Short mmCIF file of C-alpha atoms in Angstrom, two decimals:
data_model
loop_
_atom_site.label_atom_id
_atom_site.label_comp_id
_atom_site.label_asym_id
_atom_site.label_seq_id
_atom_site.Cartn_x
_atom_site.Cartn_y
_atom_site.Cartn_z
CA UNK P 29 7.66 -2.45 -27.13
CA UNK P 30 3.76 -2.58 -27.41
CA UNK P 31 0.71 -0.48 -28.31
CA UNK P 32 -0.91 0.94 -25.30
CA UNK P 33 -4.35 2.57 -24.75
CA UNK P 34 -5.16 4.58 -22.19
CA UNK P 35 -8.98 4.84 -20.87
CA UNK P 36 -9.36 7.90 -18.74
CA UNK P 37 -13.06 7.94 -17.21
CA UNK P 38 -12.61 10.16 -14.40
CA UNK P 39 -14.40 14.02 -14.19
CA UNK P 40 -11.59 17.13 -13.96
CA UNK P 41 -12.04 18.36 -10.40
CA UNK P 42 -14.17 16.39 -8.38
CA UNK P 43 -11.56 14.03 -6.94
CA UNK P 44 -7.99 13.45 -7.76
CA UNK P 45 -8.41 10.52 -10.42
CA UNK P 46 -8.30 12.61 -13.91
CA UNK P 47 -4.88 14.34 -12.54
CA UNK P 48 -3.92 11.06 -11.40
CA UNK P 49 -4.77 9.13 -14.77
CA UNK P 50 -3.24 11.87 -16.81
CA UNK P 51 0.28 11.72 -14.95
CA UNK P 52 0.05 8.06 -15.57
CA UNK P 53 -0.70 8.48 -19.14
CA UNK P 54 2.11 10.46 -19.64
CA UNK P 55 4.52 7.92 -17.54
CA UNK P 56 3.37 5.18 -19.68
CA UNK P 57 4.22 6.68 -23.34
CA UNK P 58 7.86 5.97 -22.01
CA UNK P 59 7.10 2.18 -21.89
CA UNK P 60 5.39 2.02 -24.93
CA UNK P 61 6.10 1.97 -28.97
CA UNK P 62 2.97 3.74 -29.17
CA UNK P 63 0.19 5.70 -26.95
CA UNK P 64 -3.33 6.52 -27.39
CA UNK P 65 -5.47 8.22 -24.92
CA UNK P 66 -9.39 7.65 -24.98
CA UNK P 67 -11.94 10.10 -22.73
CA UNK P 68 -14.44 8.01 -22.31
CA UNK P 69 -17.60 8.46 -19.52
CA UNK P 70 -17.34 11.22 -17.39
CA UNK P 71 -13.92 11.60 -18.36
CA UNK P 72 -15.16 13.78 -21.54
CA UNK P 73 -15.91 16.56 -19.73
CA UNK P 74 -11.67 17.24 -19.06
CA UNK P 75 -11.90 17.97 -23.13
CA UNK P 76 -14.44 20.40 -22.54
CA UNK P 77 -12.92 24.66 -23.26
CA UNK P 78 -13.51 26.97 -21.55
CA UNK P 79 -12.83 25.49 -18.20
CA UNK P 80 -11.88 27.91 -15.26
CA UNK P 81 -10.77 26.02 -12.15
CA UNK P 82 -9.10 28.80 -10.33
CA UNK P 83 -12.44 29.96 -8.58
CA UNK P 84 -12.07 26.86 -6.94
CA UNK P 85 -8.51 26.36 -6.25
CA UNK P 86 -7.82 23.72 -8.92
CA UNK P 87 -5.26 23.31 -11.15
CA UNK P 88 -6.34 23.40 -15.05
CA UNK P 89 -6.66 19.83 -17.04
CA UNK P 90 -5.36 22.08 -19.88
CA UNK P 91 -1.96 22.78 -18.62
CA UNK P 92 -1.62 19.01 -18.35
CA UNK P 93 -3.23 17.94 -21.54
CA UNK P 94 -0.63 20.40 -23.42
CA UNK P 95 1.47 18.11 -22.17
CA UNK P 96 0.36 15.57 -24.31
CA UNK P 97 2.70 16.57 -26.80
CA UNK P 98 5.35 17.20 -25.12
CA UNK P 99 5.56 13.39 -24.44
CA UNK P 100 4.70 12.69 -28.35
CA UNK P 101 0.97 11.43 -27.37
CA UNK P 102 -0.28 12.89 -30.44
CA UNK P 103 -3.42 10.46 -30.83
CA UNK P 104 -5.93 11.55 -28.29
CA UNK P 105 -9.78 10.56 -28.60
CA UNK P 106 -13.11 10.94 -26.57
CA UNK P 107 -15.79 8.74 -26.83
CA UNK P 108 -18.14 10.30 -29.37
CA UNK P 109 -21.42 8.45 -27.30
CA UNK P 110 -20.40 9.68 -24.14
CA UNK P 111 -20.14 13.18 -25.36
CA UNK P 112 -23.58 12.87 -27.08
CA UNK P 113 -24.97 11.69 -23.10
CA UNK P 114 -23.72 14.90 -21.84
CA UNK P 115 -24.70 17.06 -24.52
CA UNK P 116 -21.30 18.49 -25.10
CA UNK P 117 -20.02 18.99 -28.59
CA UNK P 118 -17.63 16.95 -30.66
CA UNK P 119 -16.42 20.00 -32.51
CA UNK P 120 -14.87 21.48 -29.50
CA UNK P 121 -12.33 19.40 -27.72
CA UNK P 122 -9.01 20.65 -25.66
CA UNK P 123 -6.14 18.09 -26.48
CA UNK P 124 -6.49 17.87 -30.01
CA UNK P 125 -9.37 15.38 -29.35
CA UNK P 126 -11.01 13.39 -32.21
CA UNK P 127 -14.22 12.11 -31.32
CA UNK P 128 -14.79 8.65 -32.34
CA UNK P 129 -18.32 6.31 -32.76
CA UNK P 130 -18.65 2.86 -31.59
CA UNK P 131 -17.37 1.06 -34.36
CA UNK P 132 -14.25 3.46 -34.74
CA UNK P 133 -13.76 2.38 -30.88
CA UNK P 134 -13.70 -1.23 -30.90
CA UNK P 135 -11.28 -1.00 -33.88
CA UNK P 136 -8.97 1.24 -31.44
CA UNK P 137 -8.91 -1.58 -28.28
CA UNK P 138 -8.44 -3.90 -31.05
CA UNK P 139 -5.44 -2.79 -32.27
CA UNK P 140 -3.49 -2.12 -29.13
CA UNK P 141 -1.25 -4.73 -27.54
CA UNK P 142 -2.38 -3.30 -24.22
CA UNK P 143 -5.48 -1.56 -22.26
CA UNK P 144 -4.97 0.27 -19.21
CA UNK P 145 -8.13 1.71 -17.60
CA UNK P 146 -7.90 4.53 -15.34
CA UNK S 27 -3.42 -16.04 -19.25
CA UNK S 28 -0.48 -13.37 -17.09
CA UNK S 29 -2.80 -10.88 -15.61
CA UNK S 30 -1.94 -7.99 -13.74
CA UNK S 31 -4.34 -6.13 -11.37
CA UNK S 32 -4.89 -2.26 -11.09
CA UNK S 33 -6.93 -1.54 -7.75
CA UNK S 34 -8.52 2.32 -8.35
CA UNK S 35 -10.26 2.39 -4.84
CA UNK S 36 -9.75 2.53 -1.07
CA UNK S 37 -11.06 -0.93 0.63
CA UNK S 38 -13.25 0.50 3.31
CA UNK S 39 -15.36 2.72 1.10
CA UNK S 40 -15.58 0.06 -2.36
CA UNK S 41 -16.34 -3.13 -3.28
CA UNK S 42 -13.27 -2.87 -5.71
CA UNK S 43 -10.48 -4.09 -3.51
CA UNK S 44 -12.80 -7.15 -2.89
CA UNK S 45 -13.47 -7.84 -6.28
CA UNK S 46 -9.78 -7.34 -7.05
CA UNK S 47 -9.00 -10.04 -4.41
CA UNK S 48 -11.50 -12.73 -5.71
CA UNK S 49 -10.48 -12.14 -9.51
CA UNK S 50 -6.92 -12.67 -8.11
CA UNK S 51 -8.01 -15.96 -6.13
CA UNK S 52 -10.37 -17.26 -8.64
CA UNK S 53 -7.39 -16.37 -11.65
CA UNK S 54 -4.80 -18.53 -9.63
CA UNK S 55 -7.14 -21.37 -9.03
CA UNK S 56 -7.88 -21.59 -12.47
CA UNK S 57 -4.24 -22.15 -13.43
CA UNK S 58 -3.47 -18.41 -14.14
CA UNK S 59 -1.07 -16.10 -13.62
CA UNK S 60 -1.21 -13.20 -11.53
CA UNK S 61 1.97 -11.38 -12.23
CA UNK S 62 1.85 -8.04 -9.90
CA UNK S 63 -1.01 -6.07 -8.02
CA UNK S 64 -0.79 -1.87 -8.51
CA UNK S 65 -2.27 -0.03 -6.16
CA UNK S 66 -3.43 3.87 -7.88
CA UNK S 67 -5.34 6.17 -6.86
CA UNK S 68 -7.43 5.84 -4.01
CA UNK S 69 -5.97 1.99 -4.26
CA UNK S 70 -3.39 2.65 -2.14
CA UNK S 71 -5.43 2.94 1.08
CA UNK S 72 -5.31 -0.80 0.72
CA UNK S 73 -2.00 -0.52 2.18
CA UNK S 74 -2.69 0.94 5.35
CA UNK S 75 -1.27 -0.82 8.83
CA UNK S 76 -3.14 0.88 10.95
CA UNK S 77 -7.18 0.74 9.59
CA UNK S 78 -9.03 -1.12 12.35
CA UNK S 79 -12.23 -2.55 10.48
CA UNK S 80 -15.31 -3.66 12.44
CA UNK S 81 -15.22 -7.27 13.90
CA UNK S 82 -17.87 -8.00 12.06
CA UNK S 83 -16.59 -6.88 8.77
CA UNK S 84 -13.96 -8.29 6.40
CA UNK S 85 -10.06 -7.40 7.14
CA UNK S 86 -9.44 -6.67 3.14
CA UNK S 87 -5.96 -5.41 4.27
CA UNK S 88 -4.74 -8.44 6.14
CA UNK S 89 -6.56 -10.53 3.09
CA UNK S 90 -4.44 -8.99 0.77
CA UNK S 91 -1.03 -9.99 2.96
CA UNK S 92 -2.05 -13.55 3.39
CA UNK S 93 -2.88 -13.79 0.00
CA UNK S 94 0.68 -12.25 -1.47
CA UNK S 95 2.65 -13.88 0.99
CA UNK S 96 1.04 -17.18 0.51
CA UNK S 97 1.56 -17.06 -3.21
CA UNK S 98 3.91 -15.01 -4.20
CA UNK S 99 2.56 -12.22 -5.42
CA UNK S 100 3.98 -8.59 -5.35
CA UNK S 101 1.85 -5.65 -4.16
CA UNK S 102 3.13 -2.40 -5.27
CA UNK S 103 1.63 1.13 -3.98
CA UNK S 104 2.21 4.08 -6.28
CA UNK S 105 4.57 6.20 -4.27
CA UNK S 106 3.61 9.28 -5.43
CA UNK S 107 -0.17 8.64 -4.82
CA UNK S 108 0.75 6.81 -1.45
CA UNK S 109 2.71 10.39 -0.47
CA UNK S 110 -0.13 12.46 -1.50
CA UNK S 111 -2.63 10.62 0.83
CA UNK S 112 -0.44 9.95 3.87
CA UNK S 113 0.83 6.31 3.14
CA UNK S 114 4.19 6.05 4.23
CA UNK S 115 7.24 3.82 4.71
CA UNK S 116 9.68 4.29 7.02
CA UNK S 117 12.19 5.59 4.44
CA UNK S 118 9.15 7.85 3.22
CA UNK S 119 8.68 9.21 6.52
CA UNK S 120 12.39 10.02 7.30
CA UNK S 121 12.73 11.81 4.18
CA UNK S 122 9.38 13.77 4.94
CA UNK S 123 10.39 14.12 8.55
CA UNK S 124 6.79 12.89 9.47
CA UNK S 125 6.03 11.22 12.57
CA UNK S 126 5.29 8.11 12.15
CA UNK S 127 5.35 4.96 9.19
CA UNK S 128 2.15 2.91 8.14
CA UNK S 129 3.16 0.84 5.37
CA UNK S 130 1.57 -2.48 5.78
CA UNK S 131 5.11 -4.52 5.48
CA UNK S 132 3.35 -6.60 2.85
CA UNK S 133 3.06 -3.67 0.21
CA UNK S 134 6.10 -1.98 -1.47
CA UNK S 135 6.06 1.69 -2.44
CA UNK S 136 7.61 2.23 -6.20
CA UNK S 137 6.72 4.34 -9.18
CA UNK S 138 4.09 4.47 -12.20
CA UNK S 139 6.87 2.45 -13.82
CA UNK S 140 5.83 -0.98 -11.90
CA UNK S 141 2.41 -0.49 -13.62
CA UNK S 142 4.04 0.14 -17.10
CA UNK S 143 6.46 -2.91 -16.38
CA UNK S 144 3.35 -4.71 -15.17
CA UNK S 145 0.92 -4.35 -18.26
CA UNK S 146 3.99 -5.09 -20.81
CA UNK S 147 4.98 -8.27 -19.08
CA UNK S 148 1.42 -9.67 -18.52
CA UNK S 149 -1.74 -10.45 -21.48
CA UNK S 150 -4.19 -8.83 -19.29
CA UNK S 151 -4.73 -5.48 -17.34
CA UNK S 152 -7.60 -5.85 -15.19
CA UNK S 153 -8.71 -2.67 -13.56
CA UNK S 154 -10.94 -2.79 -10.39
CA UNK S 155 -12.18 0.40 -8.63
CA UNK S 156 -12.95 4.27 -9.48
#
């Protein structure tokens, strides 16, 4: 069994990719001794509250992000650079988020066996 | 190195699948292993038999066949994101009851797990696409 990270870069509701890199991150904690999940680029904004897809039809990244622990992903983080680009604040995150600065990132890549980028 | 490749994005509207194809070549060439291609996302487009590119542009589908049959190589399509978009195998399409298959015989539909199975067996993920 290995360490696996998870990059998610994809926006909530603007194509199918952050649904589709979520169910994957939640197939993948099966396969692995241990799971993290990193936002990073436009992929911050499914951490943002607040969100309220049904005026368009969507389904809510919250219902699946609860999820999360469900399948015992308990460390979750969001790239605290990209947040900063899109002016969004690190003190707010859905998931249980932990925002985390450059060098705090290339200490989490480093110490997984695996990186999956979605 | 064991490297396995994770194509995000459809080969008619990306330079992805391309990419994907000369990592893949280029890997081999160099003595490395390319252990299985997934196909995600919009990726699984790249698994169409019935896209009819331009003459004058690049058959990426047909490149991918030739270059897993010639080596080897398995290409797997995410079933569930192959369903979603209308990529179907003829056991797909009898279940569904839709009218008609267009699997490219060279690709095999399977689950998330391939990818999982994939990444643990190889060094390397290398995602292209998205």
């Amino acid at each position: 069994m290995k360490k696996i990270l998870v990059v998610v870069r994809g926006s909530p509701y603007g194509s199918a990719r952050a649904r589709e890199a979520i169910d994957a991150a939640l197939l993948l904690s099966a396969f692995a001794a241990e799971i993290a999940v990193l936002f990073s680029g436009d992929g911050v904004w499914q951490l943002q509250p607040g969100q309220q897809p049904g005026s368009i039809a969507a389904q809510p990244v919250q219902a699946m992000l609860g999820a999360f622990e469900a399948y015992d992903i308990t460390r979750v983080y969001a790239d605290a650079g990209a947040l900063a680009e899109r002016g969004l604040d690190a003190g707010h995150l859905l998931g249980g988020a932990t925002a985390l600065d450059a060098t705090a990132l290339r200490e989490l890549f480093v110490n997984h066996d695996r990186v999956i980028t979605l | 190195m064991r490297y396995a490749l994770l194509v995000l994005a459809a080969p008619q509207s990306s330079a992805a699948s391309q990419g994907a194809l000369r990592f893949a070549r280029a890997a081999l060439a160099r003595g490395h292993t390319v252990s299985r291609v997934f196909f995600y996302g919009e990726g699984v487009h790249n698994a169409t038999a019935l896209a009819v590119p331009p003459q004058d542009e690049v058959d990426t589908v047909a490149q991918w066949r030739d270059f897993a049959l010639a080596n080897g190589i398995e290409l797997v399509v995410c079933i569930a994101a192959a369903l979603r978009r209308g990529l179907l195998d003829e056991g797909e399409r009898e279940r569904y009851e839709r009218t008609a298959a267009n699997l490219d015989p060279a690709f095999v539909l399977s689950g998330l797990g391939q990818l999982a199975e994939a990444a643990l067996e190889s060094d390397r993920v290398i995602t292209f696409g998205g």
